[in-house]
Short mmCIF file of C-alpha atoms and ligand atoms in Angstrom, two decimals:
data_model
loop_
_atom_site.label_atom_id
_atom_site.label_comp_id
_atom_site.label_asym_id
_atom_site.label_seq_id
_atom_site.Cartn_x
_atom_site.Cartn_y
_atom_site.Cartn_z
CA MET C 1 -43.99 -46.76 -93.76
CA ALA C 2 -44.66 -49.19 -96.90
CA LEU C 3 -41.83 -49.72 -99.12
CA SER C 4 -43.26 -50.76 -102.48
CA ILE C 5 -42.34 -49.67 -105.52
CA ASP C 6 -44.75 -48.64 -107.80
CA LEU C 7 -43.60 -46.97 -110.49
CA SER C 8 -47.25 -46.75 -112.59
CA GLY C 9 -47.54 -43.25 -114.57
CA LYS C 10 -43.51 -42.98 -115.26
CA VAL C 11 -42.38 -42.84 -118.52
CA VAL C 12 -38.83 -44.15 -118.39
CA LEU C 13 -36.25 -43.92 -121.20
CA VAL C 14 -33.41 -46.56 -121.11
CA THR C 15 -30.54 -46.57 -124.03
CA GLY C 16 -29.94 -49.59 -125.26
CA GLY C 17 -32.05 -51.15 -123.50
CA SER C 18 -33.16 -54.30 -125.71
CA ARG C 19 -30.46 -56.56 -125.03
CA GLY C 20 -27.76 -57.62 -122.01
CA ILE C 21 -28.10 -55.16 -119.46
CA GLY C 22 -30.49 -52.75 -120.84
CA ARG C 23 -32.47 -55.36 -121.13
CA GLY C 24 -32.60 -56.34 -117.41
CA ILE C 25 -32.77 -52.97 -116.53
CA THR C 26 -36.27 -51.98 -118.83
CA GLU C 27 -37.64 -55.29 -117.72
CA SER C 28 -37.29 -53.94 -114.16
CA PHE C 29 -39.06 -50.69 -114.84
CA VAL C 30 -41.34 -52.79 -116.59
CA ALA C 31 -41.84 -55.05 -113.78
CA ALA C 32 -42.52 -51.61 -111.75
CA GLY C 33 -45.32 -50.53 -113.43
CA ALA C 34 -43.55 -47.87 -115.46
CA THR C 35 -43.69 -47.06 -119.20
CA VAL C 36 -40.71 -47.87 -120.67
CA VAL C 37 -39.03 -46.80 -124.03
CA THR C 38 -35.60 -48.09 -125.53
CA CYS C 39 -33.40 -47.15 -127.72
CA ALA C 40 -30.77 -48.92 -130.59
CA ARG C 41 -28.34 -47.63 -133.38
CA SER C 42 -31.06 -50.34 -134.76
CA GLU C 43 -34.85 -51.48 -135.50
CA ALA C 44 -35.23 -54.07 -132.84
CA GLU C 45 -38.44 -56.01 -131.72
CA PRO C 46 -39.79 -54.48 -128.71
CA LEU C 47 -39.45 -55.88 -125.28
CA PRO C 48 -43.01 -56.91 -123.90
CA GLY C 49 -44.60 -53.99 -122.50
CA THR C 50 -42.40 -51.70 -124.02
CA SER C 51 -41.56 -49.49 -127.26
CA HIS C 52 -38.69 -49.40 -129.17
CA VAL C 53 -37.50 -46.22 -130.63
CA ARG C 54 -34.40 -46.12 -133.50
CA CYS C 55 -31.91 -43.32 -132.17
CA ASP C 56 -28.11 -43.51 -132.41
CA VAL C 57 -27.44 -41.96 -128.94
CA ARG C 58 -24.11 -40.10 -130.36
CA ASP C 59 -26.13 -37.67 -132.87
CA PRO C 60 -27.81 -34.78 -131.40
CA ASP C 61 -30.89 -34.27 -134.00
CA SER C 62 -31.38 -37.99 -133.41
CA VAL C 63 -31.40 -37.84 -130.02
CA GLN C 64 -33.37 -34.47 -129.94
CA ALA C 65 -36.11 -36.37 -132.32
CA MET C 66 -36.19 -39.01 -129.83
CA VAL C 67 -37.05 -37.45 -126.82
CA ASP C 68 -39.14 -35.28 -128.77
CA GLY C 69 -41.09 -38.41 -129.96
CA ILE C 70 -41.17 -39.36 -126.32
CA VAL C 71 -42.99 -36.42 -124.93
CA ALA C 72 -45.61 -36.57 -127.90
CA THR C 73 -46.43 -39.64 -127.68
CA HIS C 74 -46.55 -40.19 -123.28
CA GLY C 75 -46.78 -36.42 -122.43
CA ARG C 76 -43.42 -36.08 -120.22
CA LEU C 77 -40.48 -38.25 -119.59
CA ASP C 78 -39.20 -39.33 -116.07
CA VAL C 79 -36.71 -41.11 -115.82
CA LEU C 80 -33.29 -41.68 -118.15
CA VAL C 81 -31.07 -44.91 -118.21
CA ASN C 82 -27.96 -43.70 -119.96
CA ASN C 83 -27.21 -47.73 -120.85
CA ALA C 84 -25.65 -47.43 -123.90
CA GLY C 85 -22.23 -48.08 -123.87
CA GLY C 86 -19.39 -50.56 -124.20
CA ALA C 87 -16.11 -51.20 -125.76
CA PRO C 88 -13.76 -53.81 -127.51
CA ALA C 89 -10.89 -54.36 -126.37
CA ALA C 90 -7.69 -52.58 -127.74
CA ASP C 91 -4.47 -51.91 -127.01
CA ALA C 92 -3.62 -47.96 -125.53
CA ALA C 93 -0.56 -47.69 -127.49
CA THR C 94 -1.88 -48.32 -130.84
CA ALA C 95 -5.26 -47.94 -131.06
CA SER C 96 -6.11 -45.04 -133.47
CA PRO C 97 -7.24 -41.74 -132.78
CA ARG C 98 -10.50 -42.39 -134.64
CA PHE C 99 -10.84 -44.84 -131.93
CA HIS C 100 -10.19 -43.83 -129.06
CA ASP C 101 -12.80 -40.45 -130.20
CA LYS C 102 -15.36 -43.15 -130.50
CA ILE C 103 -14.75 -44.87 -127.42
CA ILE C 104 -14.75 -41.80 -125.52
CA GLY C 105 -17.84 -40.33 -127.41
CA LEU C 106 -20.05 -43.25 -126.74
CA ASN C 107 -19.26 -43.91 -122.75
CA LEU C 108 -19.17 -40.00 -121.89
CA SER C 109 -20.03 -38.02 -124.61
CA SER C 110 -23.42 -39.52 -125.40
CA PRO C 111 -24.63 -39.86 -122.27
CA LEU C 112 -23.92 -36.20 -121.62
CA LEU C 113 -26.49 -35.05 -124.71
CA VAL C 114 -28.75 -37.59 -123.73
CA ALA C 115 -29.00 -36.48 -120.76
CA GLN C 116 -29.22 -32.40 -121.44
CA VAL C 117 -32.30 -33.45 -123.90
CA ALA C 118 -33.31 -35.29 -121.11
CA ASN C 119 -32.94 -32.35 -118.41
CA GLN C 120 -34.81 -29.49 -120.62
CA VAL C 121 -38.20 -31.62 -120.34
CA MET C 122 -37.75 -32.47 -116.42
CA GLN C 123 -37.10 -29.16 -115.70
CA ALA C 124 -39.75 -27.89 -117.22
CA GLN C 125 -42.60 -30.50 -115.59
CA GLY C 126 -40.44 -29.90 -112.40
CA SER C 127 -39.20 -33.75 -111.84
CA GLY C 128 -36.93 -36.45 -113.08
CA SER C 129 -34.63 -38.53 -112.38
CA ILE C 130 -31.14 -39.51 -114.21
CA VAL C 131 -29.37 -42.92 -113.76
CA ASN C 132 -26.15 -43.10 -115.46
CA ILE C 133 -24.55 -46.89 -115.71
CA THR C 134 -20.82 -46.25 -115.29
CA SER C 135 -18.05 -49.41 -114.17
CA ILE C 136 -16.44 -50.34 -111.79
CA SER C 137 -13.80 -50.17 -114.55
CA ALA C 138 -14.00 -46.19 -113.61
CA HIS C 139 -11.55 -46.47 -110.23
CA ARG C 140 -9.08 -49.18 -111.19
CA PRO C 141 -6.45 -49.17 -113.62
CA ALA C 142 -8.00 -51.11 -116.72
CA PRO C 143 -5.80 -52.20 -119.13
CA THR C 144 -6.64 -53.23 -122.98
CA ILE C 145 -9.59 -50.45 -122.09
CA ALA C 146 -7.91 -47.86 -120.89
CA ALA C 147 -10.04 -45.00 -122.96
CA TYR C 148 -13.46 -46.80 -121.78
CA ALA C 149 -12.44 -46.87 -118.12
CA ALA C 150 -11.58 -43.00 -118.50
CA ALA C 151 -14.74 -42.60 -120.57
CA LYS C 152 -16.62 -43.72 -117.59
CA ALA C 153 -14.57 -42.05 -114.88
CA GLY C 154 -15.51 -39.12 -116.67
CA LEU C 155 -19.90 -40.59 -116.43
CA GLU C 156 -18.75 -40.66 -112.75
CA SER C 157 -17.44 -37.39 -112.54
CA LEU C 158 -20.52 -35.93 -114.87
CA THR C 159 -22.84 -37.30 -112.28
CA LYS C 160 -21.95 -35.61 -109.21
CA SER C 161 -21.55 -32.04 -111.47
CA LEU C 162 -25.02 -32.74 -113.23
CA ALA C 163 -26.90 -33.14 -109.73
CA MET C 164 -25.33 -30.13 -108.63
CA GLU C 165 -26.26 -28.31 -111.86
CA TRP C 166 -29.95 -29.84 -112.10
CA GLY C 167 -31.22 -30.62 -108.42
CA PRO C 168 -33.40 -30.06 -106.68
CA ALA C 169 -35.71 -31.13 -109.67
CA VAL C 170 -33.40 -33.54 -110.81
CA ARG C 171 -31.78 -36.05 -109.42
CA VAL C 172 -28.26 -37.41 -111.11
CA ASN C 173 -27.38 -40.55 -110.14
CA SER C 174 -24.38 -43.76 -111.23
CA ILE C 175 -24.27 -47.18 -110.50
CA GLU C 176 -21.04 -48.44 -110.77
CA VAL C 177 -20.92 -52.05 -112.29
CA GLY C 178 -18.90 -55.05 -111.80
CA LEU C 179 -19.05 -58.15 -113.76
CA CYS C 180 -22.64 -59.19 -115.38
CA ARG C 181 -23.26 -61.83 -117.47
CA THR C 182 -25.30 -61.22 -120.45
CA GLU C 183 -25.48 -62.98 -124.14
CA GLN C 184 -21.92 -62.20 -124.79
CA THR C 185 -20.26 -63.21 -122.05
CA ASP C 186 -18.83 -65.87 -123.17
CA ASP C 187 -17.54 -64.66 -126.25
CA HIS C 188 -16.05 -61.53 -124.42
CA TYR C 189 -14.21 -63.98 -121.48
CA GLY C 190 -14.12 -67.42 -123.21
CA GLY C 191 -16.08 -70.04 -122.57
CA ASP C 192 -18.05 -71.74 -119.32
CA ASP C 193 -14.19 -73.05 -117.91
CA ARG C 194 -12.95 -69.41 -117.76
CA VAL C 195 -15.99 -67.69 -116.97
CA ALA C 196 -16.32 -69.95 -113.43
CA LYS C 197 -12.98 -69.23 -112.41
CA ILE C 198 -13.87 -65.39 -112.88
CA GLU C 199 -16.79 -65.45 -110.44
CA ALA C 200 -15.06 -67.69 -108.01
CA THR C 201 -13.16 -64.08 -107.33
CA ILE C 202 -16.11 -62.24 -106.74
CA PRO C 203 -17.20 -61.77 -102.85
CA LEU C 204 -21.31 -62.96 -103.84
CA GLY C 205 -19.86 -65.70 -105.89
CA ARG C 206 -20.94 -65.29 -109.04
CA MET C 207 -21.53 -62.21 -111.82
CA ALA C 208 -24.27 -60.42 -111.74
CA ARG C 209 -27.77 -60.70 -113.38
CA PRO C 210 -28.42 -57.56 -115.79
CA ASP C 211 -32.44 -57.32 -113.67
CA GLU C 212 -29.47 -57.01 -110.34
CA VAL C 213 -28.72 -53.74 -112.00
CA GLY C 214 -32.29 -53.34 -112.81
CA GLY C 215 -33.14 -53.72 -109.21
CA VAL C 216 -30.73 -50.50 -108.62
CA ALA C 217 -31.69 -48.31 -110.92
CA VAL C 218 -35.69 -49.27 -110.50
CA PHE C 219 -34.54 -47.90 -106.45
CA LEU C 220 -32.96 -45.21 -107.62
CA ALA C 221 -35.48 -43.28 -109.81
CA SER C 222 -38.25 -44.51 -107.07
CA ASP C 223 -39.32 -42.18 -103.86
CA LEU C 224 -37.70 -44.30 -101.77
CA ALA C 225 -34.45 -42.93 -103.20
CA SER C 226 -36.00 -39.06 -102.81
CA TYR C 227 -32.75 -37.92 -101.33
CA VAL C 228 -30.24 -39.55 -103.05
CA SER C 229 -28.38 -37.56 -105.78
CA GLY C 230 -24.59 -37.31 -106.99
CA ALA C 231 -24.62 -40.54 -105.84
CA SER C 232 -22.75 -43.60 -106.92
CA VAL C 233 -23.93 -47.21 -106.05
CA GLY C 234 -21.78 -50.27 -106.64
CA CYS C 235 -23.26 -53.03 -107.61
CA HIS C 236 -20.18 -55.42 -108.38
CA GLY C 237 -20.96 -58.23 -105.66
CA GLY C 238 -18.78 -56.59 -103.85
CA GLY C 239 -15.41 -55.64 -105.70
CA GLU C 240 -12.57 -57.00 -107.08
CA PRO C 241 -10.33 -58.70 -104.44
CA PRO C 242 -6.39 -57.47 -104.38
CA VAL C 243 -4.15 -59.50 -106.66
CA PHE C 244 -1.88 -60.97 -103.67
CA LEU C 245 -5.25 -62.83 -102.65
CA HIS C 246 -4.20 -65.20 -105.45
CA ILE C 247 -0.60 -65.48 -105.27
CA ASN C 248 0.54 -69.05 -103.67
P1 NAD I 1 -24.05 -54.30 -125.17
O1 NAD I 1 -23.10 -54.38 -125.81
O2 NAD I 1 -24.96 -56.04 -124.18
O3 NAD I 1 -25.21 -53.36 -125.09
C1 NAD I 1 -25.62 -52.45 -124.92
C2 NAD I 1 -26.67 -51.30 -126.01
O4 NAD I 1 -26.22 -50.40 -125.95
C3 NAD I 1 -27.15 -52.38 -127.06
O5 NAD I 1 -28.14 -52.54 -127.08
C4 NAD I 1 -27.04 -51.18 -128.39
O6 NAD I 1 -27.91 -51.52 -129.40
C5 NAD I 1 -26.83 -50.51 -127.74
N1 NAD I 1 -26.22 -48.84 -128.20
C6 NAD I 1 -24.37 -49.49 -128.84
N2 NAD I 1 -24.32 -48.20 -129.38
C7 NAD I 1 -25.03 -47.26 -129.11
C8 NAD I 1 -25.62 -46.13 -129.98
N3 NAD I 1 -24.55 -45.57 -130.70
N4 NAD I 1 -26.80 -45.38 -129.92
C9 NAD I 1 -27.74 -46.04 -129.12
N5 NAD I 1 -27.33 -47.40 -128.57
C10 NAD I 1 -26.55 -48.06 -128.51
O7 NAD I 1 -23.66 -54.27 -123.32
P2 NAD I 1 -24.12 -54.70 -122.23
O8 NAD I 1 -23.02 -55.61 -121.20
O9 NAD I 1 -25.36 -54.67 -121.82
O10 NAD I 1 -23.66 -53.11 -121.41
C11 NAD I 1 -24.83 -52.10 -121.04
C12 NAD I 1 -23.69 -51.03 -120.07
O11 NAD I 1 -23.29 -51.32 -119.18
C13 NAD I 1 -23.06 -50.07 -120.89
O12 NAD I 1 -23.03 -49.17 -120.56
C14 NAD I 1 -21.75 -50.60 -120.15
O13 NAD I 1 -20.20 -49.99 -120.43
C15 NAD I 1 -21.79 -51.09 -118.88
N6 NAD I 1 -21.29 -52.54 -118.18
C16 NAD I 1 -21.19 -53.76 -118.48
C17 NAD I 1 -20.40 -54.67 -117.79
C18 NAD I 1 -20.97 -55.78 -118.23
O14 NAD I 1 -19.75 -57.14 -117.35
N7 NAD I 1 -21.19 -56.43 -119.04
C19 NAD I 1 -20.11 -53.96 -116.70
C20 NAD I 1 -20.06 -52.83 -116.34
C21 NAD I 1 -20.58 -51.75 -117.22
#
């Protein structure tokens, strides 16, 4: 069997696909020959070979209009990558109920909403693949991002449930992303020195590049993963070492 990934003719939606990890995912699908639509809350210059839609993934009407528009323009929707997400750091003890609702809304309720609307199209066409971007923080204590990590853990759970409900037509998988270098990395972690110290703790010696998350997403969306559903694939360079290894 020749192993290559050609997604030409496939229509892919990458939420939050115009920057950060989403951009790497988008560029990977474009490289595989797919037709890619990205979305964000604001207008953005479409990346080469893509189109961009303004859509707030928290808003049901906006999501329905986006998916209807994709089907009207391209005739189908084969792949959804639920990438839009994230959270600022906050103290769980004092963050407001509204803050927690917003974090859980963006990172758990929104991917479910977009998946539901995409699944309607995919069931009708008899095939589809959904890839949820989660986080290594879903499986460990996550001080300062407690609600975010809980939402990502919820998305891991949802992945398995939806895979069971929506098969055999639709496969649903997740990518558990570790630290990934984006436009925001230096601001977030405090500059080169701190980033280098963090990278020294990662078994593969560096943070991921966004296109490396994209490669896993392309694989999961492709026929090479035709029997993979309800799975969580780690893309974290080997994971986080236990703390005792770093105590002198
Ligand atoms: P980012 O902030 O750079 O990009 C997020 C994207 O989502 C942006 O394009 C933004 O416009 C879009 N978005 C945000 N809210 C939206 C909304 N309501 N509607 C539509 N679009 C919206 O973040 P990133 O670091 O590239 O992270 C991407 C995904 O990867 C997130 O789900 C994040 O939780 C996850 N992740 C990131 C890392 C990391 O190290 N960067 C690690 C683990 C998991």
